[in-house]
PDB file of C-alpha atoms in Angstrom:
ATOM      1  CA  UNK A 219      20.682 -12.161  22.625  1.00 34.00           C
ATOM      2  CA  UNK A 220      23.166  -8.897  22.883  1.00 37.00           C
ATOM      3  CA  UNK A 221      26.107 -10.077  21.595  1.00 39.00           C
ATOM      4  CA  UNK A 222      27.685 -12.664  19.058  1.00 39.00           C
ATOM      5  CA  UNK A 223      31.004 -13.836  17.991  1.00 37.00           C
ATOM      6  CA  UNK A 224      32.273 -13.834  14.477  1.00 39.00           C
ATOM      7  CA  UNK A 225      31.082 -17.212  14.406  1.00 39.00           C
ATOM      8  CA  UNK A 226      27.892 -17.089  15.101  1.00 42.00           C
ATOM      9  CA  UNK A 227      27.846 -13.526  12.701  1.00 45.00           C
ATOM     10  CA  UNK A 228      28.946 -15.743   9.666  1.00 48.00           C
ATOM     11  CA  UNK A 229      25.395 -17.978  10.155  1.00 45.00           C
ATOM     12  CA  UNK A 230      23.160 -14.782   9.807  1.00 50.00           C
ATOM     13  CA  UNK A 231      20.835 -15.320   6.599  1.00 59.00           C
ATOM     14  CA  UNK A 232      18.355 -12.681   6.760  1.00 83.00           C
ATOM     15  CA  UNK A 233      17.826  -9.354   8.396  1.00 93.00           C
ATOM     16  CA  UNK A 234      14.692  -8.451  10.683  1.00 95.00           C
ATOM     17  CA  UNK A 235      16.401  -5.446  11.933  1.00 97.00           C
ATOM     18  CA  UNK A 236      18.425  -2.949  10.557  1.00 98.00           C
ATOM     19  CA  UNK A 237      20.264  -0.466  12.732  1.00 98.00           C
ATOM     20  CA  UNK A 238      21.390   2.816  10.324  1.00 98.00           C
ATOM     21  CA  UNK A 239      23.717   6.095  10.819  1.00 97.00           C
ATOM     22  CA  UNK A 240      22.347   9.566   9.731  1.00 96.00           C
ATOM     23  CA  UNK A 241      24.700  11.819   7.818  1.00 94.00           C
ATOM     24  CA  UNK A 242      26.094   9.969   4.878  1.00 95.00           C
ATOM     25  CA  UNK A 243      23.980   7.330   5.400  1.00 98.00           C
ATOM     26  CA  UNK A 244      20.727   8.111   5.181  1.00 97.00           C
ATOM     27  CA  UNK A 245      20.766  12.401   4.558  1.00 95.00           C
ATOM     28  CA  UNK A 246      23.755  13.840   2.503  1.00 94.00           C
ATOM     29  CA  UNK A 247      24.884  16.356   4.241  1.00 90.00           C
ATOM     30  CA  UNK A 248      28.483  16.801   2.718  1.00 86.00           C
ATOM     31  CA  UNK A 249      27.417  20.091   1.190  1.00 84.00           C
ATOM     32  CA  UNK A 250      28.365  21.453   4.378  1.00 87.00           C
ATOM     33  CA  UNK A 251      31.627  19.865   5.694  1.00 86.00           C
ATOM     34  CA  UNK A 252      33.809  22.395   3.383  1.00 85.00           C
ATOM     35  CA  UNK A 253      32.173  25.335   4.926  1.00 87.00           C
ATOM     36  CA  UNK A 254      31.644  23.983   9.038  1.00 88.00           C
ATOM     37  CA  UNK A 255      35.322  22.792   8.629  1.00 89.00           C
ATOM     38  CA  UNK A 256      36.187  26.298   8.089  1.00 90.00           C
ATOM     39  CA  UNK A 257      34.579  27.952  10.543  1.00 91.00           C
ATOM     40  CA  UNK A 258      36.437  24.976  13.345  1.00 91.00           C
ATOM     41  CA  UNK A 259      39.696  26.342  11.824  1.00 91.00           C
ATOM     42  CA  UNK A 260      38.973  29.764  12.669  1.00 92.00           C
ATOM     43  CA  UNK A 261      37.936  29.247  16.450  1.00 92.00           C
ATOM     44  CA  UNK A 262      40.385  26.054  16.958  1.00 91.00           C
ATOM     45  CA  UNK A 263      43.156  27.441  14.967  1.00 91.00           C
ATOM     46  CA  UNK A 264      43.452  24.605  13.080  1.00 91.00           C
ATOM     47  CA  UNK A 265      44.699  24.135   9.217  1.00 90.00           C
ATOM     48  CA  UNK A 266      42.508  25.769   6.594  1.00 88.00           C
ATOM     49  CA  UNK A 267      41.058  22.883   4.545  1.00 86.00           C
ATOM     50  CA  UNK A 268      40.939  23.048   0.837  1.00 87.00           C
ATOM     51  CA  UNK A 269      38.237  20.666  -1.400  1.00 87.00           C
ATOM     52  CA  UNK A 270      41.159  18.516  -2.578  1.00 90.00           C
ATOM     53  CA  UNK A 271      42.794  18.866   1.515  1.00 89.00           C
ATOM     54  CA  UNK A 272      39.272  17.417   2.134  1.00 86.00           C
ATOM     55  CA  UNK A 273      38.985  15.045  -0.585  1.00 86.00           C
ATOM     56  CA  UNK A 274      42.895  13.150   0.786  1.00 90.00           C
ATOM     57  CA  UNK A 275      41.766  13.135   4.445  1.00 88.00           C
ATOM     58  CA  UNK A 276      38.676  11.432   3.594  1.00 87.00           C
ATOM     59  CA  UNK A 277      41.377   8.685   2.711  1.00 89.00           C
ATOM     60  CA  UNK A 278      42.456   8.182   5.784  1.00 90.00           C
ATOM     61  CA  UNK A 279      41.431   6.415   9.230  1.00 88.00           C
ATOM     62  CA  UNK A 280      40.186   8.947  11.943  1.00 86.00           C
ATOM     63  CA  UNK A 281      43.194   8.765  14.108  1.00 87.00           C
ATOM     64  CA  UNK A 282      45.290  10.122  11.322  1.00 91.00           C
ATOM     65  CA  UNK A 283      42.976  12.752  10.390  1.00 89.00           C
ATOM     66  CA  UNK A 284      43.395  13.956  14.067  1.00 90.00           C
ATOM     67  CA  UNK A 285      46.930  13.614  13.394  1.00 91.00           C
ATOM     68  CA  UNK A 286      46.811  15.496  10.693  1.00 90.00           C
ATOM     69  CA  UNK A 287      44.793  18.305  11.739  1.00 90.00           C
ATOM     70  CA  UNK A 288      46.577  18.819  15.073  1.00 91.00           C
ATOM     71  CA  UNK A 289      43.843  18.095  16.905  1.00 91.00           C
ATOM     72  CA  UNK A 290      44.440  16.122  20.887  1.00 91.00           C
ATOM     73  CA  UNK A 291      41.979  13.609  21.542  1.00 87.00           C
ATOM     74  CA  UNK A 292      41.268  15.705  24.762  1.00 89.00           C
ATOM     75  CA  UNK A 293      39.797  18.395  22.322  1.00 91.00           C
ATOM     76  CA  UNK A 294      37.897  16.565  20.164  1.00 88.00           C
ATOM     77  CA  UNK A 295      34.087  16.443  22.462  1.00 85.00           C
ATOM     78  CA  UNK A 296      34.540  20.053  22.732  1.00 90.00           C
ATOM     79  CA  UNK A 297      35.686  20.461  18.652  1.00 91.00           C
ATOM     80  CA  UNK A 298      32.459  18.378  18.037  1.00 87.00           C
ATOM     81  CA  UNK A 299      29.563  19.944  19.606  1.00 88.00           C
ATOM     82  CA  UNK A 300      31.022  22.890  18.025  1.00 92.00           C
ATOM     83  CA  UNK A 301      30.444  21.381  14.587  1.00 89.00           C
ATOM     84  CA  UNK A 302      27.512  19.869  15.846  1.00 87.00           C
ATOM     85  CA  UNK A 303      25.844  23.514  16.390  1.00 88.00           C
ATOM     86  CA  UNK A 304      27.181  24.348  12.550  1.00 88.00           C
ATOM     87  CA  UNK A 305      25.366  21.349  11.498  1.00 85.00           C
ATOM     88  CA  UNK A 306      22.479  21.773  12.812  1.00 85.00           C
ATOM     89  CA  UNK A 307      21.687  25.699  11.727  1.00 86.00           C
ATOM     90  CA  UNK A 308      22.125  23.974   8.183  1.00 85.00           C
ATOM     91  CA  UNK A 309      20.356  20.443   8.602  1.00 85.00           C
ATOM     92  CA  UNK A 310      17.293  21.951   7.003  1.00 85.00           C
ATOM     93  CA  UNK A 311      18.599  22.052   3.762  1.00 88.00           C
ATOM     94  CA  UNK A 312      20.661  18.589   3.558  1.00 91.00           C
ATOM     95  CA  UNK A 313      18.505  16.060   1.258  1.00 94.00           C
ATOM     96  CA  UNK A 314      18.056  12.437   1.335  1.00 96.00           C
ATOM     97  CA  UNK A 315      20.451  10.090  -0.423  1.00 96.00           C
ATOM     98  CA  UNK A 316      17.832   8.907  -3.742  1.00 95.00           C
ATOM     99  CA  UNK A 317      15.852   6.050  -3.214  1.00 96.00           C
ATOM    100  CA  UNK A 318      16.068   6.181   0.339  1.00 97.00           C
ATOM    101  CA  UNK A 319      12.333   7.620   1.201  1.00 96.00           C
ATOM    102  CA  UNK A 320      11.024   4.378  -0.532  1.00 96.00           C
ATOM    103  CA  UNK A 321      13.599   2.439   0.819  1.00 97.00           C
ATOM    104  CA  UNK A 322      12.839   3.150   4.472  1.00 97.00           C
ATOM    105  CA  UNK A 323       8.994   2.878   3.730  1.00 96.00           C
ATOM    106  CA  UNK A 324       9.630  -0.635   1.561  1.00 95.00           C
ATOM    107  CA  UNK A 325      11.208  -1.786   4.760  1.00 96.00           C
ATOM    108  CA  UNK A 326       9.368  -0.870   7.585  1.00 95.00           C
ATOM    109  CA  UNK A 327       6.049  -2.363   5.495  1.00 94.00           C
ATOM    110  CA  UNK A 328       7.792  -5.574   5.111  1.00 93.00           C
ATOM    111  CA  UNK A 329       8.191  -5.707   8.675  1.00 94.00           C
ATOM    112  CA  UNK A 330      12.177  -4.709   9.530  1.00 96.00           C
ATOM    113  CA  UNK A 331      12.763  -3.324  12.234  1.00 97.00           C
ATOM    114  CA  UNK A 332      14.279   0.197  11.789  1.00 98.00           C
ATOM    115  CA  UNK A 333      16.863   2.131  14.011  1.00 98.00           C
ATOM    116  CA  UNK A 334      19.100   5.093  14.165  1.00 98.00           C
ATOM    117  CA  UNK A 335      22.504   5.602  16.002  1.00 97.00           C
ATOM    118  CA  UNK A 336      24.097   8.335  14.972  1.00 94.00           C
ATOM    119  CA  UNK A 337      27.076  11.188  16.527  1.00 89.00           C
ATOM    120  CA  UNK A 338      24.165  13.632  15.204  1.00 90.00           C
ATOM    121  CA  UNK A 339      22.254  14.415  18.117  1.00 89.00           C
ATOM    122  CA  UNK A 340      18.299  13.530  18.309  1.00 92.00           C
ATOM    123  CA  UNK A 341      16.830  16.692  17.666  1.00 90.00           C
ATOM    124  CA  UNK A 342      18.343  17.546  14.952  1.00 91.00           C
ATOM    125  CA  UNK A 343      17.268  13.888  13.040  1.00 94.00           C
ATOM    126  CA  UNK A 344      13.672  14.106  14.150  1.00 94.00           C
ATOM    127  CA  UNK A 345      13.493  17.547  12.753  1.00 92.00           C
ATOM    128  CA  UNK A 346      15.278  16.145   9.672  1.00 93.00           C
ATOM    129  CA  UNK A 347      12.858  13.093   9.249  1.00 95.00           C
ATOM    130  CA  UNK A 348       9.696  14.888  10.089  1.00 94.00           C
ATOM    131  CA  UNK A 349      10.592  17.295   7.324  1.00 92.00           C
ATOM    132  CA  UNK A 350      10.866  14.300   4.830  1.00 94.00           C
ATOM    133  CA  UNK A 351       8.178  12.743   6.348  1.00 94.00           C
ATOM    134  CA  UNK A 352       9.430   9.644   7.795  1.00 95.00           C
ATOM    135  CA  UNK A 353       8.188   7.954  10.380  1.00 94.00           C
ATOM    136  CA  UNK A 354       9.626   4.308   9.945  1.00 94.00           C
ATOM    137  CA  UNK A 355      12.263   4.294  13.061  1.00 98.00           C
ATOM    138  CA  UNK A 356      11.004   2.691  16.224  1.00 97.00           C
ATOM    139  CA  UNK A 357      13.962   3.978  18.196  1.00 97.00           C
ATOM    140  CA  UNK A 358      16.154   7.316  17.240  1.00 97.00           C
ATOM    141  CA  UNK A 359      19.959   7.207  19.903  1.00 94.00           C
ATOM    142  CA  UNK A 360      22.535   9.344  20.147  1.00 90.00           C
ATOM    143  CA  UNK A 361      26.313   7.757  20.140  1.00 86.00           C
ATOM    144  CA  UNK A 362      28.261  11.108  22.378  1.00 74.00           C
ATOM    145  CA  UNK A 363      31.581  10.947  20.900  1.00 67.00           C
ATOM    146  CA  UNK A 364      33.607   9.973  17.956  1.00 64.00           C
ATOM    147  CA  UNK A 365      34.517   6.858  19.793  1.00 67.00           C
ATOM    148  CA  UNK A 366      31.514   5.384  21.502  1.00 80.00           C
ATOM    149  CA  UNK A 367      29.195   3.815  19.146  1.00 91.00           C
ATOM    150  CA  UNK A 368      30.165  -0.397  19.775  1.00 93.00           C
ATOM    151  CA  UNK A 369      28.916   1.014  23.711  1.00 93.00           C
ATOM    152  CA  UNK A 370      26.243   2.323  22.745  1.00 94.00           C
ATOM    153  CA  UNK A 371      25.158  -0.494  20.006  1.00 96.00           C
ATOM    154  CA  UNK A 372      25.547  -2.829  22.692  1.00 95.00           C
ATOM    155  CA  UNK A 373      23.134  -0.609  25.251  1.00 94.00           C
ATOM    156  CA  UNK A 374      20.431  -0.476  22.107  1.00 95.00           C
ATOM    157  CA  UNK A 375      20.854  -3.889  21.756  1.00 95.00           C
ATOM    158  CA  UNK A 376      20.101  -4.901  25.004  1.00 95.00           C
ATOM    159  CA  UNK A 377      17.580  -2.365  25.579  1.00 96.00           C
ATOM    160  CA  UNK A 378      15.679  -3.340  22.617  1.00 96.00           C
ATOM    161  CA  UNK A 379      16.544  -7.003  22.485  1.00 95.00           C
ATOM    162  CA  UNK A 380      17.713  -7.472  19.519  1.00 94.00           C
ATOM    163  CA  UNK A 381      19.071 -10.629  17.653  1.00 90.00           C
ATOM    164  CA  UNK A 382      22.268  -9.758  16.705  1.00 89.00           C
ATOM    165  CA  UNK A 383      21.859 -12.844  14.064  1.00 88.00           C
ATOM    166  CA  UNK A 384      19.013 -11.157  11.935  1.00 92.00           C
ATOM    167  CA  UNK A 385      20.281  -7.384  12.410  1.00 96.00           C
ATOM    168  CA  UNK A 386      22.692  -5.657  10.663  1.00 97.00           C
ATOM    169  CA  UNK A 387      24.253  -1.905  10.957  1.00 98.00           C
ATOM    170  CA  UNK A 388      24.259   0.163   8.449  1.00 98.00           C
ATOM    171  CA  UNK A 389      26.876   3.153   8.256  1.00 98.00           C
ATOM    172  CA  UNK A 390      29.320   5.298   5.863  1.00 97.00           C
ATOM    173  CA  UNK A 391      32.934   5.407   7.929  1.00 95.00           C
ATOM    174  CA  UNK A 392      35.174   2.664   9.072  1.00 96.00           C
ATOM    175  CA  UNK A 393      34.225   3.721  12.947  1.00 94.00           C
ATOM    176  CA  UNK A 394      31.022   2.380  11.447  1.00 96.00           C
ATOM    177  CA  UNK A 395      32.130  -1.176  10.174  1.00 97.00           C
ATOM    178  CA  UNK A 396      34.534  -1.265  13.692  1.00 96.00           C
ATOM    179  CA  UNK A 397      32.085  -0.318  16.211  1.00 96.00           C
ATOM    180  CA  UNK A 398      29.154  -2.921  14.411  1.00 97.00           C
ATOM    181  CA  UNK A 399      32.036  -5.765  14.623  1.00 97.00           C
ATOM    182  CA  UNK A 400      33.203  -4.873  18.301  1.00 96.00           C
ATOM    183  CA  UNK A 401      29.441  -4.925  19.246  1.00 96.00           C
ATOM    184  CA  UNK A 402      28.639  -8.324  17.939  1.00 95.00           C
ATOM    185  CA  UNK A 403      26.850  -6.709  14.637  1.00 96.00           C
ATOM    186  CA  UNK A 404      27.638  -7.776  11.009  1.00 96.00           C
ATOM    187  CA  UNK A 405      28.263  -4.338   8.941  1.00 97.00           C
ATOM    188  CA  UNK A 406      26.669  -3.256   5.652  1.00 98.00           C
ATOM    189  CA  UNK A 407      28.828   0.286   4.593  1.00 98.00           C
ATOM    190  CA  UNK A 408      27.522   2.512   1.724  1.00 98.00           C
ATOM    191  CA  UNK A 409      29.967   3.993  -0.446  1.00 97.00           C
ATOM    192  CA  UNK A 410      28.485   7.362  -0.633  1.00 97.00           C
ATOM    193  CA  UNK A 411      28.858   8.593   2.492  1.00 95.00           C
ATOM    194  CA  UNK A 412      31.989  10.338   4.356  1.00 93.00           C
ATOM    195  CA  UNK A 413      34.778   7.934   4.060  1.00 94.00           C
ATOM    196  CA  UNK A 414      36.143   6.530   0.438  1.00 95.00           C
ATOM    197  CA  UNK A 415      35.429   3.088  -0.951  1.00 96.00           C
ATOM    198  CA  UNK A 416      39.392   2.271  -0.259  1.00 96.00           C
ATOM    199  CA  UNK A 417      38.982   3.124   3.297  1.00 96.00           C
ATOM    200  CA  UNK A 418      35.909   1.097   4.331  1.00 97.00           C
ATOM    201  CA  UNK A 419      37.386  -2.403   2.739  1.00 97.00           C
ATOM    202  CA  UNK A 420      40.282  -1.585   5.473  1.00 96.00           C
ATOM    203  CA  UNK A 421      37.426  -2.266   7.844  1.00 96.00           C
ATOM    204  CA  UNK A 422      36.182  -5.709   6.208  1.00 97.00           C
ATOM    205  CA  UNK A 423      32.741  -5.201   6.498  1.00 97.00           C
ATOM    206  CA  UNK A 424      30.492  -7.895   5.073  1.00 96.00           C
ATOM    207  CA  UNK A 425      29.318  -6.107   2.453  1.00 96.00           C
ATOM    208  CA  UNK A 426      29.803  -2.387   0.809  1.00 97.00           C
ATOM    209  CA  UNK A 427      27.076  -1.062  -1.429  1.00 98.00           C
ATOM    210  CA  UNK A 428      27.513   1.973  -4.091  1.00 97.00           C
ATOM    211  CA  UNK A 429      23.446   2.455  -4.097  1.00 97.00           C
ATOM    212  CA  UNK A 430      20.547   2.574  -2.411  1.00 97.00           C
ATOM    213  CA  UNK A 431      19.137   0.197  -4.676  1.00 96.00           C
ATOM    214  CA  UNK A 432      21.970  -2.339  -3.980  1.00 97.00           C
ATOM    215  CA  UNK A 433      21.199  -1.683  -0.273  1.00 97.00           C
ATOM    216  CA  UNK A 434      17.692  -2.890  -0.840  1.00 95.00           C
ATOM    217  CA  UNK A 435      18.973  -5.631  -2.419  1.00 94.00           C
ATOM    218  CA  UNK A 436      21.253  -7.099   0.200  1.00 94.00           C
ATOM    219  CA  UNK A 437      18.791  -6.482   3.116  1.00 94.00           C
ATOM    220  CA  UNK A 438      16.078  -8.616   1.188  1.00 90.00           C
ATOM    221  CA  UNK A 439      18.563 -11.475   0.462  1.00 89.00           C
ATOM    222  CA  UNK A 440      20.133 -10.923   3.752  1.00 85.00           C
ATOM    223  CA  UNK A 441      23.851 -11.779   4.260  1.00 75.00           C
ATOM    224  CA  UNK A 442      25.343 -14.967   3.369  1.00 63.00           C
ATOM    225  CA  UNK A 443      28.624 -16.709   5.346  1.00 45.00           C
TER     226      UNK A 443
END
């Protein structure tokens, strides 16, 4: 089964597979944003960010950040592979979110099924993972673009068959929540990613957690109609 309507979402009781995003997600890599943000404004000509500039975008939806930023939607691949490269000469020092080592572990030995989709590309999480150790995922894919990731949760859905009744995806940013629901896929968002608390709710996902341990939590009790 590949896809599911709202109705048949609300019946889901527990999760055998658990689809996750990367950065702010699983790895914190927010240490960085300030700093690759900076360097985009230099070669894009784009506003010069400040922490509290940074801090009221993250209040808003992605179109309006655009918006804000001056930035077509025509530019935005070529904007992104360029903080893509930025990323990735600093993914070696981005931790884990706490808890999330065991987490992974805890879940993989009680038999869920672990994914990753992610705009991060797959090199770059493999290296990340192997450096942490992890080994949990059975399947690492790449969403290419800011506005791709229901296509591509559909395509890992079929391609791995997966019940969209007992999975769930996991992720930090209202694309997140939207992409999950326009691919069939109830949504779990963390709080502690990119976008702010405020922001996700806009996206009604079925459930928002503020820890990894609350994470745990809801995947063992699974999600409730």
């Amino acid at each position: 089964m590949t896809g599911a309507s709202m109705s048949e979402r609300e019946t889901q009781s527990y999760i055998t597979t658990a689809i996750f995003d990367f950065d702010g997600t699983i790895i914190d890599s927010s240490s960085a944003v300030l700093e690759v943000m900076k360097k985009l404004s230099v070669r894009y000509r784009l506003p010069v960010l400040s922490a509290e500039d940074l801090a009221e975008i993250r209040t808003r939806p992605l179109s309006e950040r655009l918006a804000i930023l001056g930035i077509p939607k025509w530019k935005v691949p070529f904007i992104a592979r360029t903080a893509l490269r930025h990323f990735s000469s600093l993914m070696d020092s981005f931790p884990l979110y706490e808890g999330m080592e065991e987490l992974l572990d805890e879940l993989s030995r009680n038999g869920v099924t672990l994914y990753i989709l992610s705009s991060n590309n797959q090199k770059n999480i493999r290296r990340c993972l192997k450096r942490h150790g992890i080994s949990s995922f059975s399947a690492i894919r790449t969403a290419s673009g800011l506005f791709s990731k229901a296509r591509h949760l559909r395509r890992m859905m079929k391609r791995f068959d997966i019940d969209t009744q007992n999975a769930v995806y996991i992720g930090d940013e209202l694309r997140d929540i939207t992409a999950a629901h326009d691919a069939g896929l109830p949504a779990i968002a963390v709080s502690w990613g990119y976008d702010t608390r405020e922001l996700l709710e806009q996206g009604k996902p079925e459930c928002i957690v503020d820890s990894v341990a609350e994470l745990k939590t809801v995947i063992r009790r699974g999600l409730k109609a």
